[in-house]
Each structure stands twice: as C-alpha cells, then as structure tokens.
Amino acid sequence: IQMTQSPSSLSASIGDRVTITCRASQDIGIALAWYQQKPGKAPGLLISTASNLHSGVPSRFSGSGSGTDFTLTITSLQSEDFATYHCQQAKSFPWTFGQGTKVEIK
Amino acid sequence: QVQLVESGGGVVQPGRSLRLSCVASGFTFSDYGMKWVRQAPGKGLEFVAVIAFDGSLKYYGDSVEGRFTISRDNSKNTLYLQMNNLSGEDTAIYYCTKERLPRASPDCDSWGQGVLVSVSS
C-alpha cells in the first residue's frame, strides 16, 4: 500500500491552523497512525486508528478520515510543533509510511 | 517509563555484517511485538522487520528479506537485528520500536534514540 502525503513541506506562523493530508493507494479503513519527528530525534506517536490522540499529546492535534483520505490538523501552531510529520498505514503488511511533511517557521 | 537503547551501529564495508541490539526497560518486554524501522539520510521512514511478542512470527521488508534476521531474547529484554551482505542502500539510522498494544499492533508508541549504520568502502 502506497502512502502519499501533501504537501511535502509548508511554512506557517505561530497560531496558524495547519492541515496535512495523507492518501492511501487502497482502502485502509481507519488503520492509520501519525508521528511527529523533530530534527535529530526519533519519531513519536501522535495519533493511532486515524483519530485517537496518544497519551500526552496536546489537544490542538487532531486526526480524521477513513478509507483512503486522512488529515492531521494542528489548530493553533506552537513553536514546539515545528517538525516533520509522518503517516503510516497499519492495515496490512508491510506497513508503509508517507514521505513526510516538514512544517517550517514562516 | 519505557526505554529502548540501541547499540551496535557503525561504519562497515559493503558485503560485511553487523548486529544491532536493543535493550528494553520500563515495560513487560515479553508481552509486546517489536519492530526495527530505518531512515536513510534525508529520507522517510521504512519498515525493516517485526517479531511477535514470543518470537513465533517474523516478517521483513522486501529490501532486506533474506539478508536480515530479527530475533529476541525475552530473558534479557533484548531485541536483535542481524544484518548480512550490507550495501550502501542500507545506510540509515535504525530505530528499535515497541508496538502500541500487547500481543500485536502495527503502530509503535515508543522508539529508541536510533543507531547509525553507514556502509562504505
């Protein structure tokens, strides 16, 4: 299953609403996870099963979608949110990731 | 809290072998499946291998099938990745990851700090 994220990168300001999309090449139901990766660090789980916020993740993050189209939304961008975001399909082996979306400071 | 500490990386010549280790703590290691995920420089994430909580099932990504072997020692809370016949395309940071739910889960809620493997002559 191919996972395609868009955009590949974006520039935004503190307080902006940011939306990242992830498209699967076939129906994966809600079997989708989102990860955040800061420079030089390992990824961390943000959201599982498309919309379930992982423990400790701020409520400004949310996920939605099902089937082939998914969205990660940050409602009010904070300084610590500048990072790269990855989606991963969890429907079938081999589990595949999107190419990543880098969120940069405008 | 959960800790995953990888070791064993380094610079290796093409065609040679390397074994990575990951020591886990802060959770019941024998209850969780574990994965290796890698990231080539400037690239995205790639699934490498997964092993079931009891070691009974193992799966590999297409690019490493037949060359890499994942294993675990639940008595030592340690995950391994034996990498043989390495090539430049295997150059990457390798992350040890813990599955989110006991027994089986495709997503991962804990990641090690990563270990760099560089394949170069």
mmCIF file of C-alpha atoms in Angstrom:
data_model
loop_
_atom_site.group_PDB
_atom_site.id
_atom_site.type_symbol
_atom_site.label_atom_id
_atom_site.label_comp_id
_atom_site.label_asym_id
_atom_site.label_seq_id
_atom_site.Cartn_x
_atom_site.Cartn_y
_atom_site.Cartn_z
ATOM 1 C CA ILE A 1 0.000 0.000 0.000
ATOM 2 C CA GLN A 2 1.462 3.357 -1.108
ATOM 3 C CA MET A 3 1.058 6.340 1.196
ATOM 4 C CA THR A 4 1.274 9.850 -0.242
ATOM 5 C CA GLN A 5 1.461 12.940 1.937
ATOM 6 C CA SER A 6 0.851 16.503 0.875
ATOM 7 C CA PRO A 7 2.330 18.951 0.961
ATOM 8 C CA SER A 8 5.949 17.803 1.280
ATOM 9 C CA SER A 9 6.681 20.957 3.219
ATOM 10 C CA LEU A 10 4.877 24.074 4.379
ATOM 11 C CA SER A 11 5.675 27.350 6.076
ATOM 12 C CA ALA A 12 3.403 28.608 8.815
ATOM 13 C CA SER A 13 3.326 31.108 11.663
ATOM 14 C CA ILE A 14 2.692 30.646 15.352
ATOM 15 C CA GLY A 15 -1.065 30.437 15.907
ATOM 16 C CA ASP A 16 -1.852 29.249 12.377
ATOM 17 C CA ARG A 17 -4.148 26.340 11.645
ATOM 18 C CA VAL A 18 -2.202 23.675 9.756
ATOM 19 C CA THR A 19 -3.589 20.760 7.779
ATOM 20 C CA ILE A 20 -1.584 17.843 6.391
ATOM 21 C CA THR A 21 -3.137 15.169 4.223
ATOM 22 C CA CYS A 22 -2.250 11.537 3.686
ATOM 23 C CA ARG A 23 -3.691 9.410 0.905
ATOM 24 C CA ALA A 24 -3.547 5.616 0.746
ATOM 25 C CA SER A 25 -3.427 3.748 -2.560
ATOM 26 C CA GLN A 26 -6.229 1.470 -1.347
ATOM 27 C CA ASP A 27 -8.872 1.365 1.367
ATOM 28 C CA ILE A 28 -7.266 1.028 4.799
ATOM 29 C CA GLY A 29 -10.336 1.784 6.907
ATOM 30 C CA ILE A 30 -9.111 3.714 9.934
ATOM 31 C CA ALA A 31 -5.810 1.852 10.228
ATOM 32 C CA LEU A 32 -3.645 4.947 10.145
ATOM 33 C CA ALA A 33 -1.118 6.457 12.547
ATOM 34 C CA TRP A 34 0.591 9.844 12.638
ATOM 35 C CA TYR A 35 4.056 10.509 14.043
ATOM 36 C CA GLN A 36 5.972 13.698 14.811
ATOM 37 C CA GLN A 37 9.739 13.858 14.335
ATOM 38 C CA LYS A 38 11.907 16.751 15.453
ATOM 39 C CA PRO A 39 15.371 17.279 13.931
ATOM 40 C CA GLY A 40 17.896 14.754 15.172
ATOM 41 C CA LYS A 41 15.293 12.900 17.216
ATOM 42 C CA ALA A 42 13.290 9.713 16.892
ATOM 43 C CA PRO A 43 9.664 9.902 15.806
ATOM 44 C CA GLY A 44 6.925 9.948 18.435
ATOM 45 C CA LEU A 45 3.366 8.650 18.131
ATOM 46 C CA LEU A 46 0.730 11.362 17.894
ATOM 47 C CA ILE A 47 -2.407 9.607 16.713
ATOM 48 C CA SER A 48 -3.491 5.984 16.203
ATOM 49 C CA THR A 49 -6.507 4.492 14.399
ATOM 50 C CA ALA A 50 -6.882 7.708 12.424
ATOM 51 C CA SER A 51 -8.274 9.888 15.188
ATOM 52 C CA ASN A 52 -7.230 8.642 18.615
ATOM 53 C CA LEU A 53 -4.839 11.010 20.350
ATOM 54 C CA HIS A 54 -1.933 9.242 22.023
ATOM 55 C CA SER A 55 -1.420 9.788 25.725
ATOM 56 C CA GLY A 56 0.187 13.140 26.494
ATOM 57 C CA VAL A 57 -0.337 14.656 23.040
ATOM 58 C CA PRO A 58 -1.822 18.182 23.198
ATOM 59 C CA SER A 59 -5.455 18.543 22.180
ATOM 60 C CA ARG A 60 -4.551 21.043 19.425
ATOM 61 C CA PHE A 61 -3.626 17.966 17.377
ATOM 62 C CA SER A 62 -6.422 16.004 15.745
ATOM 63 C CA GLY A 63 -6.784 13.368 13.076
ATOM 64 C CA SER A 64 -9.648 12.461 10.814
ATOM 65 C CA GLY A 65 -10.529 10.406 7.790
ATOM 66 C CA SER A 66 -11.191 6.867 6.710
ATOM 67 C CA GLY A 67 -10.794 4.728 3.632
ATOM 68 C CA THR A 68 -8.108 6.392 1.546
ATOM 69 C CA ASP A 69 -8.045 10.024 2.683
ATOM 70 C CA PHE A 70 -6.786 11.244 6.040
ATOM 71 C CA THR A 71 -5.977 14.562 7.656
ATOM 72 C CA LEU A 72 -3.786 15.728 10.517
ATOM 73 C CA THR A 73 -4.773 19.142 11.848
ATOM 74 C CA ILE A 74 -2.952 21.421 14.263
ATOM 75 C CA THR A 75 -5.468 24.063 15.342
ATOM 76 C CA SER A 76 -3.048 26.671 16.696
ATOM 77 C CA LEU A 77 0.569 26.061 15.780
ATOM 78 C CA GLN A 78 3.057 26.394 18.628
ATOM 79 C CA SER A 79 6.831 26.774 18.458
ATOM 80 C CA GLU A 80 7.374 23.189 19.568
ATOM 81 C CA ASP A 81 5.267 21.900 16.663
ATOM 82 C CA PHE A 82 7.818 22.741 14.003
ATOM 83 C CA ALA A 83 8.838 19.271 12.929
ATOM 84 C CA THR A 84 8.310 16.623 10.276
ATOM 85 C CA TYR A 85 5.086 14.627 10.344
ATOM 86 C CA HIS A 86 4.761 11.084 9.005
ATOM 87 C CA CYS A 87 1.679 8.972 8.365
ATOM 88 C CA GLN A 88 1.774 5.157 8.483
ATOM 89 C CA GLN A 89 -0.790 2.665 7.265
ATOM 90 C CA ALA A 90 -1.495 -0.082 9.787
ATOM 91 C CA LYS A 91 -3.835 -2.139 7.631
ATOM 92 C CA SER A 92 -1.597 -4.692 6.012
ATOM 93 C CA PHE A 93 1.960 -5.870 5.902
ATOM 94 C CA PRO A 94 4.396 -4.379 5.016
ATOM 95 C CA TRP A 95 3.343 -1.341 6.977
ATOM 96 C CA THR A 96 4.299 1.686 4.939
ATOM 97 C CA PHE A 97 4.923 5.326 5.692
ATOM 98 C CA GLY A 98 4.286 8.503 3.784
ATOM 99 C CA GLN A 99 7.304 10.510 2.670
ATOM 100 C CA GLY A 100 6.846 13.060 5.462
ATOM 101 C CA THR A 101 5.683 16.679 5.673
ATOM 102 C CA LYS A 102 8.077 19.249 7.077
ATOM 103 C CA VAL A 103 6.436 22.141 8.931
ATOM 104 C CA GLU A 104 8.719 25.183 8.986
ATOM 105 C CA ILE A 105 8.554 28.627 10.502
ATOM 106 C CA LYS A 106 7.357 31.366 8.175
ATOM 107 C CA GLN B 1 8.995 4.829 31.756
ATOM 108 C CA VAL B 2 9.709 2.906 28.583
ATOM 109 C CA GLN B 3 13.328 2.971 27.442
ATOM 110 C CA LEU B 4 14.777 1.434 24.317
ATOM 111 C CA VAL B 5 18.538 1.671 23.928
ATOM 112 C CA GLU B 6 20.114 0.572 20.651
ATOM 113 C CA SER B 7 23.755 -0.304 20.094
ATOM 114 C CA GLY B 8 25.984 -1.994 17.553
ATOM 115 C CA GLY B 9 25.971 0.531 14.750
ATOM 116 C CA GLY B 10 28.988 1.885 12.943
ATOM 117 C CA VAL B 11 30.841 2.012 9.659
ATOM 118 C CA VAL B 12 31.078 -1.239 7.730
ATOM 119 C CA GLN B 13 32.295 -2.202 4.269
ATOM 120 C CA PRO B 14 29.887 -3.435 1.595
ATOM 121 C CA GLY B 15 29.234 -7.158 1.844
ATOM 122 C CA ARG B 16 30.063 -7.313 5.534
ATOM 123 C CA SER B 17 27.785 -7.986 8.513
ATOM 124 C CA LEU B 18 26.668 -6.128 11.591
ATOM 125 C CA ARG B 19 24.425 -6.970 14.544
ATOM 126 C CA LEU B 20 22.274 -4.382 16.251
ATOM 127 C CA SER B 21 20.947 -4.789 19.789
ATOM 128 C CA CYS B 22 18.166 -3.002 21.642
ATOM 129 C CA VAL B 23 17.802 -3.304 25.395
ATOM 130 C CA ALA B 24 14.288 -2.571 26.649
ATOM 131 C CA SER B 25 13.100 -1.483 30.075
ATOM 132 C CA GLY B 26 10.045 0.042 31.728
ATOM 133 C CA PHE B 27 7.512 -2.462 30.376
ATOM 134 C CA THR B 28 6.929 -6.207 30.175
ATOM 135 C CA PHE B 29 9.083 -6.898 27.134
ATOM 136 C CA SER B 30 7.723 -10.405 26.589
ATOM 137 C CA ASP B 31 4.180 -9.049 26.101
ATOM 138 C CA TYR B 32 4.924 -6.864 23.077
ATOM 139 C CA GLY B 33 5.849 -7.277 19.480
ATOM 140 C CA MET B 34 8.875 -5.266 18.441
ATOM 141 C CA LYS B 35 9.994 -3.707 15.177
ATOM 142 C CA TRP B 36 13.041 -2.236 13.518
ATOM 143 C CA VAL B 37 12.384 0.853 11.390
ATOM 144 C CA ARG B 38 15.087 2.714 9.468
ATOM 145 C CA GLN B 39 15.552 6.144 7.980
ATOM 146 C CA ALA B 40 18.121 6.826 5.276
ATOM 147 C CA PRO B 41 19.759 10.289 5.383
ATOM 148 C CA GLY B 42 17.213 12.921 4.427
ATOM 149 C CA LYS B 43 14.592 10.303 3.624
ATOM 150 C CA GLY B 44 11.370 8.949 5.084
ATOM 151 C CA LEU B 45 10.761 6.026 7.390
ATOM 152 C CA GLU B 46 10.957 2.426 6.201
ATOM 153 C CA PHE B 47 9.762 -0.678 7.987
ATOM 154 C CA VAL B 48 12.595 -3.256 8.248
ATOM 155 C CA ALA B 49 11.419 -6.181 10.361
ATOM 156 C CA VAL B 50 8.933 -7.201 13.033
ATOM 157 C CA ILE B 51 8.900 -10.016 15.577
ATOM 158 C CA ALA B 52 5.949 -11.250 17.600
ATOM 159 C CA PHE B 53 5.948 -10.966 21.386
ATOM 160 C CA ASP B 54 7.015 -14.608 21.759
ATOM 161 C CA GLY B 55 9.267 -14.750 18.716
ATOM 162 C CA SER B 56 6.906 -17.098 16.895
ATOM 163 C CA LEU B 57 6.336 -14.827 13.889
ATOM 164 C CA LYS B 58 8.792 -12.708 11.958
ATOM 165 C CA TYR B 59 8.258 -10.527 8.889
ATOM 166 C CA TYR B 60 10.670 -8.497 6.812
ATOM 167 C CA GLY B 61 10.560 -5.624 4.394
ATOM 168 C CA ASP B 62 11.201 -6.559 0.766
ATOM 169 C CA SER B 63 14.531 -4.726 0.639
ATOM 170 C CA VAL B 64 16.056 -6.777 3.483
ATOM 171 C CA GLU B 65 14.333 -10.155 3.095
ATOM 172 C CA GLY B 66 16.921 -12.934 3.033
ATOM 173 C CA ARG B 67 19.735 -10.726 4.340
ATOM 174 C CA PHE B 68 18.493 -9.515 7.731
ATOM 175 C CA THR B 69 17.299 -11.608 10.683
ATOM 176 C CA ILE B 70 15.316 -10.284 13.613
ATOM 177 C CA SER B 71 15.370 -12.110 16.931
ATOM 178 C CA ARG B 72 14.719 -11.520 20.598
ATOM 179 C CA ASP B 73 15.753 -12.842 23.986
ATOM 180 C CA ASN B 74 12.895 -12.256 26.401
ATOM 181 C CA SER B 75 15.034 -13.349 29.351
ATOM 182 C CA LYS B 76 17.379 -10.448 28.598
ATOM 183 C CA ASN B 77 14.752 -7.937 27.425
ATOM 184 C CA THR B 78 16.764 -7.570 24.253
ATOM 185 C CA LEU B 79 15.900 -7.282 20.569
ATOM 186 C CA TYR B 80 18.419 -8.008 17.838
ATOM 187 C CA LEU B 81 18.879 -7.365 14.142
ATOM 188 C CA GLN B 82 21.489 -9.408 12.319
ATOM 189 C CA MET B 83 22.378 -7.675 9.057
ATOM 190 C CA ASN B 84 24.331 -9.587 6.429
ATOM 191 C CA ASN B 85 25.619 -8.687 2.974
ATOM 192 C CA LEU B 86 25.221 -4.978 3.629
ATOM 193 C CA SER B 87 25.145 -2.450 0.784
ATOM 194 C CA GLY B 88 25.162 1.323 0.541
ATOM 195 C CA GLU B 89 21.382 1.307 0.368
ATOM 196 C CA ASP B 90 21.334 0.013 3.944
ATOM 197 C CA THR B 91 22.978 3.192 5.222
ATOM 198 C CA ALA B 92 20.473 4.649 7.659
ATOM 199 C CA ILE B 93 19.550 5.326 11.235
ATOM 200 C CA TYR B 94 17.963 2.184 12.648
ATOM 201 C CA TYR B 95 15.272 2.574 15.293
ATOM 202 C CA CYS B 96 14.077 -0.082 17.699
ATOM 203 C CA THR B 97 10.346 0.365 18.299
ATOM 204 C CA LYS B 98 7.747 -1.101 20.649
ATOM 205 C CA GLU B 99 4.272 -1.910 19.392
ATOM 206 C CA ARG B 100 1.482 0.094 20.974
ATOM 207 C CA LEU B 101 -0.685 -2.790 22.150
ATOM 208 C CA PRO B 102 0.253 -6.128 23.748
ATOM 209 C CA ARG B 103 0.497 -9.184 21.529
ATOM 210 C CA ALA B 104 0.151 -7.389 18.184
ATOM 211 C CA SER B 105 -0.160 -3.839 16.920
ATOM 212 C CA PRO B 106 1.021 -2.300 13.640
ATOM 213 C CA ASP B 107 1.766 1.101 15.150
ATOM 214 C CA CYS B 108 4.532 1.951 17.599
ATOM 215 C CA ASP B 109 4.294 4.082 20.714
ATOM 216 C CA SER B 110 7.922 4.023 21.805
ATOM 217 C CA TRP B 111 11.098 4.476 19.809
ATOM 218 C CA GLY B 112 14.759 4.219 20.737
ATOM 219 C CA GLN B 113 17.162 7.057 20.032
ATOM 220 C CA GLY B 114 18.386 5.299 16.911
ATOM 221 C CA VAL B 115 21.749 3.907 15.845
ATOM 222 C CA LEU B 116 23.592 4.872 12.680
ATOM 223 C CA VAL B 117 24.721 2.224 10.238
ATOM 224 C CA SER B 118 26.981 3.500 7.468
ATOM 225 C CA VAL B 119 28.007 1.163 4.673
ATOM 226 C CA SER B 120 31.026 2.444 2.807
ATOM 227 C CA SER B 121 34.248 1.167 1.323
#
